[in-house]
mmCIF file of C-alpha atoms in Angstrom:
data_model
loop_
_atom_site.group_PDB
_atom_site.id
_atom_site.type_symbol
_atom_site.label_atom_id
_atom_site.label_comp_id
_atom_site.label_asym_id
_atom_site.label_seq_id
_atom_site.Cartn_x
_atom_site.Cartn_y
_atom_site.Cartn_z
ATOM 1 C CA MET A 282 -38.806 3.888 -3.162
ATOM 2 C CA ASP A 283 -36.292 2.179 -5.428
ATOM 3 C CA PRO A 284 -37.120 -1.042 -7.258
ATOM 4 C CA GLY A 285 -35.490 -4.234 -5.999
ATOM 5 C CA TRP A 286 -32.961 -4.419 -8.839
ATOM 6 C CA ALA A 287 -31.758 -0.876 -8.112
ATOM 7 C CA VAL A 288 -31.204 -1.666 -4.442
ATOM 8 C CA LYS A 289 -29.221 -4.800 -5.372
ATOM 9 C CA LEU A 290 -27.171 -2.851 -7.920
ATOM 10 C CA LYS A 291 -26.357 -0.108 -5.410
ATOM 11 C CA HIS A 292 -25.281 -2.736 -2.882
ATOM 12 C CA LYS A 293 -23.011 -4.474 -5.422
ATOM 13 C CA VAL A 294 -21.426 -1.192 -6.553
ATOM 14 C CA LYS A 295 -20.785 -0.138 -2.957
ATOM 15 C CA LYS A 296 -19.275 -3.540 -2.144
ATOM 16 C CA LEU A 297 -17.043 -3.400 -5.234
ATOM 17 C CA PHE A 298 -15.852 0.136 -4.417
ATOM 18 C CA CYS A 299 -15.034 -0.827 -0.821
ATOM 19 C CA LEU A 300 -13.120 -3.886 -2.059
ATOM 20 C CA LYS A 301 -11.107 -1.728 -4.465
ATOM 21 C CA THR A 302 -10.292 0.749 -1.689
ATOM 22 C CA ASP A 303 -9.274 -2.077 0.645
ATOM 23 C CA VAL A 304 -6.980 -3.629 -1.995
ATOM 24 C CA GLN A 305 -5.352 -0.257 -2.698
ATOM 25 C CA HIS A 306 -4.740 0.262 1.030
ATOM 26 C CA LYS A 307 -3.152 -3.182 1.375
ATOM 27 C CA MET A 308 -0.917 -2.480 -1.630
ATOM 28 C CA TYR A 309 0.173 0.795 -0.018
ATOM 29 C CA LEU A 310 0.986 -0.973 3.255
ATOM 30 C CA ALA A 311 3.076 -3.525 1.336
ATOM 31 C CA HIS A 312 4.909 -0.633 -0.355
ATOM 32 C CA VAL A 313 5.690 0.990 3.013
ATOM 33 C CA TYR A 314 6.796 -2.338 4.499
ATOM 34 C CA ALA A 315 9.168 -2.988 1.570
ATOM 35 C CA LYS A 316 10.714 0.485 1.846
ATOM 36 C CA LYS A 317 11.240 0.140 5.608
ATOM 37 C CA ALA A 318 12.712 -3.340 5.218
ATOM 38 C CA ARG A 319 15.169 -2.015 2.638
ATOM 39 C CA GLN A 320 16.117 0.840 5.004
ATOM 40 C CA GLU A 321 16.864 -1.690 7.745
ATOM 41 C CA ARG A 322 18.929 -3.913 5.425
ATOM 42 C CA LYS A 323 20.973 -0.911 4.297
ATOM 43 C CA ALA A 324 21.573 0.144 7.919
ATOM 44 C CA ILE A 325 22.856 -3.335 8.737
ATOM 45 C CA MET A 326 25.088 -3.334 5.661
ATOM 46 C CA ARG A 327 26.540 0.039 6.674
ATOM 47 C CA LYS A 328 27.268 -1.282 10.183
ATOM 48 C CA LEU A 329 29.148 -4.158 8.557
ATOM 49 C CA GLU A 330 30.978 -1.607 6.377
ATOM 50 C CA ILE A 331 29.558 -3.053 3.168
ATOM 51 C CA PRO A 332 29.275 -0.397 0.440
ATOM 52 C CA VAL A 333 25.667 0.592 -0.235
ATOM 53 C CA GLN A 334 24.216 2.988 -2.802
ATOM 54 C CA ASP A 335 21.610 5.475 -1.668
ATOM 55 C CA GLY A 336 18.140 5.006 -3.101
ATOM 56 C CA SER A 337 14.614 6.243 -2.562
ATOM 57 C CA GLU A 338 14.023 4.283 0.642
ATOM 58 C CA ASP A 339 13.812 7.484 2.692
ATOM 59 C CA ARG A 340 10.998 8.851 0.534
ATOM 60 C CA ILE A 341 7.769 6.961 1.155
ATOM 61 C CA THR A 342 4.889 8.061 -1.041
ATOM 62 C CA PRO A 343 1.968 9.303 1.082
ATOM 63 C CA GLU A 344 -1.330 7.453 0.829
ATOM 64 C CA ASP A 345 -4.047 9.459 -0.884
#
């Protein structure tokens, strides 16, 4: 059986790791949202016959 301090430490480390993973996931979702929003803006600009340069909007980095 682990001492009380070890149990508390394990709990804090697990909580910190889960928080880090959650933050990384939210950052990835923001990245995907920004890329898709840019794709939509470019599509609208093309419909209005406004010149648009191609970028990396079509390539969304996969989440690891």
